[in-house]
Coordinates of N, CA, C and O in Angstrom, one line a residue:
M1 N 0.7 -1.4 0.0 CA 0.2 0.0 -0.3 C 1.0 1.2 -0.3 O 2.0 1.6 0.7
Q2 N 0.7 2.1 -0.5 CA 0.9 3.9 -0.6 C 0.5 4.9 0.5 O 0.0 4.1 1.5
P3 N 2.0 4.8 0.4 CA 1.6 5.8 2.2 C 0.7 6.5 1.9 O 0.3 7.4 0.9
I4 N 0.0 7.3 2.8 CA -1.0 7.5 2.8 C -1.2 9.3 3.5 O -0.4 8.9 5.0
P5 N -1.7 10.2 3.0 CA -0.7 11.3 3.8 C -2.0 12.0 4.9 O -3.9 10.9 4.3
L6 N -2.0 12.4 5.8 CA -2.3 12.8 6.7 C -2.5 14.1 7.7 O -1.4 14.2 7.2
E7 N -3.7 14.4 8.4 CA -2.8 15.1 9.3 C -2.6 14.7 10.7 O -3.5 13.4 11.1
C8 N -1.3 14.5 11.6 CA -1.1 14.4 12.9 C -0.8 15.5 14.2 O -0.7 16.7 13.8
R9 N -1.0 14.5 15.5 CA -0.8 15.9 16.3 C -0.7 14.9 17.3 O -0.6 13.8 18.0
V10 N 0.4 15.3 18.1 CA 1.0 14.6 19.3 C 0.7 15.5 20.0 O 1.1 16.9 20.0
G11 N 0.0 15.3 21.2 CA -0.3 15.9 23.1 C -0.6 17.3 22.3 O -1.7 17.0 21.7
D12 N -0.9 17.8 22.5 CA -1.6 19.5 22.4 C -0.9 20.5 21.7 O -1.0 21.2 21.3
G13 N -0.1 19.8 20.8 CA 0.8 20.6 19.6 C -0.5 20.6 18.2 O -1.2 20.3 18.0
A14 N 0.1 20.9 17.3 CA -0.2 21.8 15.8 C -1.0 20.6 15.4 O 0.8 19.6 15.3
W15 N -1.7 20.7 14.6 CA -1.9 20.0 14.2 C -0.9 19.6 12.7 O -0.7 21.0 12.3
Q16 N -0.1 19.0 11.8 CA 0.9 18.9 10.7 C 0.9 17.6 10.0 O -0.1 17.1 10.4
S17 N 1.2 18.0 9.1 CA 1.5 16.6 8.3 C 1.9 15.3 8.5 O 3.1 15.6 8.7
C18 N 1.7 14.4 8.2 CA 2.1 13.7 8.2 C 1.9 12.5 6.8 O 1.0 11.8 5.8
R19 N 2.3 10.9 7.4 CA 2.0 9.6 6.8 C 1.7 8.3 6.9 O 2.5 8.6 8.4
M20 N 0.5 7.7 6.6 CA 0.9 6.9 7.5 C 1.1 5.5 6.1 O 0.9 5.5 5.2
E21 N 2.0 4.5 6.7 CA 2.4 3.9 6.0 C 1.8 2.1 6.6 O 2.1 1.7 7.8
V22 N 1.0 1.7 5.9 CA 0.6 0.2 6.1 C 1.1 -1.2 5.4 O 1.2 -1.1 4.7
I23 N 1.7 -2.2 6.7 CA 2.4 -3.0 6.5 C 1.4 -4.4 6.2 O 1.2 -5.2 5.3
Q24 N 0.3 -4.5 7.3 CA -1.0 -5.2 7.3 C -2.2 -3.9 8.0 O -1.9 -4.4 8.9
L25 N -3.0 -4.3 6.6 CA -3.8 -3.7 6.8 C -5.1 -3.9 8.3 O -5.2 -5.2 8.7
G26 N -4.9 -2.9 9.1 CA -5.6 -3.5 10.8 C -4.5 -3.8 11.4 O -5.0 -4.0 12.9
R27 N -3.2 -3.8 11.2 CA -2.7 -5.1 12.6 C -1.4 -4.3 12.6 O -0.7 -4.4 13.5
H28 N -1.1 -4.0 11.4 CA 0.8 -2.7 11.5 C 0.9 -1.7 10.5 O 0.5 -2.0 9.8
W29 N 1.6 -0.6 11.5 CA 1.1 -0.1 10.2 C 2.2 1.3 10.7 O 2.8 1.4 12.6
F30 N 3.0 1.9 10.6 CA 4.0 3.2 11.3 C 2.9 4.9 11.0 O 2.3 5.2 10.0
L31 N 2.9 5.7 11.5 CA 2.8 7.0 11.3 C 4.4 7.6 10.8 O 5.3 7.2 11.9
Q32 N 4.6 8.7 10.1 CA 5.4 9.2 10.1 C 5.0 10.6 10.4 O 4.9 11.0 9.2
I33 N 5.6 11.5 11.3 CA 5.1 12.7 11.4 C 6.5 13.4 12.1 O 7.6 13.6 12.7
G34 N 7.2 14.0 11.1 CA 8.2 14.6 10.6 C 9.4 13.2 11.1 O 9.4 12.9 10.1
R35 N 10.3 13.8 11.9 CA 11.1 12.8 12.0 C 10.5 11.6 12.8 O 11.9 10.9 13.1
Q36 N 9.9 12.0 13.7 CA 9.3 10.6 14.2 C 8.6 9.5 13.9 O 7.7 9.9 13.3
R37 N 9.1 8.2 14.2 CA 8.6 7.6 13.3 C 7.6 6.6 14.4 O 8.1 6.1 15.2
I38 N 6.8 5.9 14.8 CA 5.5 5.8 15.9 C 4.4 4.3 14.8 O 4.3 4.4 13.9
E39 N 5.7 3.4 16.1 CA 5.0 2.1 15.0 C 3.7 1.4 15.8 O 3.8 1.5 16.9
F40 N 2.7 0.6 15.3 CA 0.9 0.1 16.0 C 1.4 -1.0 15.3 O 1.3 -0.9 14.3
T41 N 0.9 -1.7 16.2 CA 1.2 -3.5 16.3 C -0.7 -3.3 16.8 O -0.5 -3.2 18.4
H42 N -1.1 -4.8 16.4 CA -2.6 -4.8 16.8 C -3.3 -6.7 16.6 O -2.4 -6.8 15.5
D43 N -3.5 -6.7 18.1 CA -3.1 -8.2 18.4 C -4.3 -8.8 17.4 O -4.4 -10.4 17.9
G44 N -5.7 -8.2 17.2 CA -6.9 -8.6 16.9 C -7.8 -9.3 18.1 O -8.7 -9.4 17.6
R45 N -6.8 -8.4 19.1 CA -8.2 -8.6 20.4 C -8.4 -7.2 21.0 O -8.8 -7.3 22.1
G46 N -8.6 -6.2 20.5 CA -8.2 -4.5 21.0 C -7.3 -4.1 21.9 O -7.3 -3.4 21.7
V47 N -5.9 -5.1 21.4 CA -4.8 -3.7 22.2 C -3.9 -4.3 20.7 O -3.6 -4.4 20.5
V48 N -3.8 -2.5 21.1 CA -2.5 -1.8 20.7 C -1.8 -1.1 21.1 O -1.7 -0.9 22.3
R49 N -0.4 -1.4 20.5 CA 1.1 -1.1 21.0 C 1.4 0.0 20.5 O 1.7 -0.7 18.6
M50 N 1.9 0.4 20.8 CA 2.8 1.9 20.1 C 4.1 1.9 21.0 O 4.1 1.4 21.6
A51 N 4.6 1.8 19.5 CA 6.6 2.0 20.2 C 7.0 3.1 19.1 O 6.8 3.1 18.0
Q52 N 8.0 3.4 20.3 CA 8.6 4.6 19.5 C 9.7 4.6 19.9 O 10.2 4.1 20.9
A53 N 10.6 5.9 20.1 CA 12.2 5.9 20.0 C 12.5 6.0 21.9 O 13.2 5.0 22.4
S54 N 11.3 6.5 22.2 CA 11.3 6.7 23.7 C 10.7 5.2 24.5 O 10.8 5.4 25.9
G55 N 10.3 4.3 23.5 CA 10.0 2.6 24.1 C 8.3 2.4 23.8 O 7.9 3.1 22.9
S56 N 7.8 1.7 24.5 CA 6.8 1.0 24.1 C 5.6 1.3 25.0 O 6.1 1.1 26.1
V57 N 4.6 1.7 24.3 CA 3.5 1.2 25.4 C 2.0 0.8 24.7 O 1.7 0.8 23.8
D58 N 1.2 0.2 25.2 CA 0.0 -1.0 25.1 C -1.5 0.7 25.1 O -1.1 1.0 25.8
V59 N -1.7 1.1 24.2 CA -2.7 2.1 24.2 C -4.1 1.4 23.7 O -4.6 0.0 23.3
I60 N -5.0 2.4 24.1 CA -6.6 2.0 23.6 C -7.1 3.4 22.4 O -6.8 4.4 23.2
P61 N -7.8 2.7 21.2 CA -8.3 3.4 20.0 C -9.5 4.4 20.7 O -10.5 3.4 21.6
R62 N -9.2 6.2 20.7 CA -10.6 5.9 20.8 C -10.8 7.1 19.8 O -9.7 7.5 19.3
W63 N -12.1 7.4 19.3 CA -12.3 8.9 18.6 C -11.9 9.7 19.8 O -13.0 10.4 20.6
A64 N -11.9 11.0 19.5 CA -11.8 12.4 19.7 C -12.7 13.1 19.4 O -14.0 12.6 18.7
E65 N -13.3 14.0 20.5 CA -14.8 15.2 19.5 C -14.6 15.7 18.0 O -15.4 16.1 18.0
D66 N -13.2 15.6 17.8 CA -13.1 16.4 16.4 C -12.6 14.8 15.5 O -12.6 16.1 14.2
R67 N -13.3 14.3 15.6 CA -13.3 13.4 14.8 C -11.9 12.3 14.2 O -12.3 12.1 13.6
S68 N -11.5 13.0 15.1 CA -9.9 12.6 14.8 C -9.8 10.8 15.3 O -10.3 10.5 16.2
L69 N -9.2 10.1 15.1 CA -8.5 8.5 15.6 C -6.9 8.9 16.1 O -6.3 9.4 16.1
C70 N -7.7 8.7 18.0 CA -5.9 9.0 18.7 C -6.0 7.2 20.0 O -6.8 7.2 19.7
W71 N -4.5 7.1 19.7 CA -3.7 6.5 20.0 C -2.3 6.8 21.5 O -2.4 7.7 21.5
D72 N -3.4 6.9 22.2 CA -3.2 7.6 23.8 C -2.5 9.3 23.5 O -3.8 9.8 23.3
S73 N -1.9 9.8 23.0 CA -1.3 11.6 23.2 C -1.2 11.6 21.4 O -1.1 12.3 21.2
V74 N -1.3 10.2 20.8 CA -0.9 10.7 19.2 C -2.9 10.4 18.3 O -3.0 9.6 18.9
C75 N -3.0 11.9 18.3 CA -4.1 11.6 16.8 C -3.4 11.9 15.5 O -2.7 12.2 15.0
V76 N -4.2 11.2 14.3 CA -4.8 11.5 13.8 C -6.5 11.5 12.4 O -7.1 11.1 13.6
R77 N -5.9 12.3 11.4 CA -7.4 12.5 10.7 C -6.9 12.6 9.5 O -5.8 13.1 8.9
G78 N -8.1 12.0 8.7 CA -7.7 12.6 7.4 C -8.8 11.3 7.2 O -9.1 10.4 7.8
D79 N -8.5 10.6 5.8 CA -8.7 9.5 5.0 C -8.3 7.8 5.6 O -7.1 7.7 4.7
L80 N -8.3 8.1 6.7 CA -7.8 6.6 7.2 C -8.4 5.2 7.3 O -9.9 5.3 6.2
P81 N -7.6 4.3 6.7 CA -8.0 2.7 5.9 C -7.7 1.7 7.7 O -7.4 1.8 8.1
L82 N -9.5 1.9 7.8 CA -9.4 1.2 8.6 C -10.4 -0.6 9.1 O -9.9 -0.7 9.7
D83 N -10.0 -1.0 7.7 CA -10.3 -2.1 7.6 C -10.4 -2.8 6.0 O -10.1 -1.7 5.2

C-alpha cells in the first residue's frame, strides 16, 4: 500500500502533515510525523501497542470530539484505512 497523507497531532501540539504506512491493514502500521516514526501493532483482540524511540506502551484507540482517531497522545485525521 502507498503511504497515506494525513494530519497528525502529538499531545497538545499543532496539527501537521504526516503519513501512514500500512504493512498489514488493521494489524501493523507506522506513522511518520516529521522525523518521528511511530509503529503500531494490533493483536486482533483490541490491544494496540505503540512503539517509538522512547519505548513502547499498550494504548486504547479512541475517537476524539473533533472526529480524529487517537492512540494515547497521538491523533490522526484524514482518509484513514480502517479495515
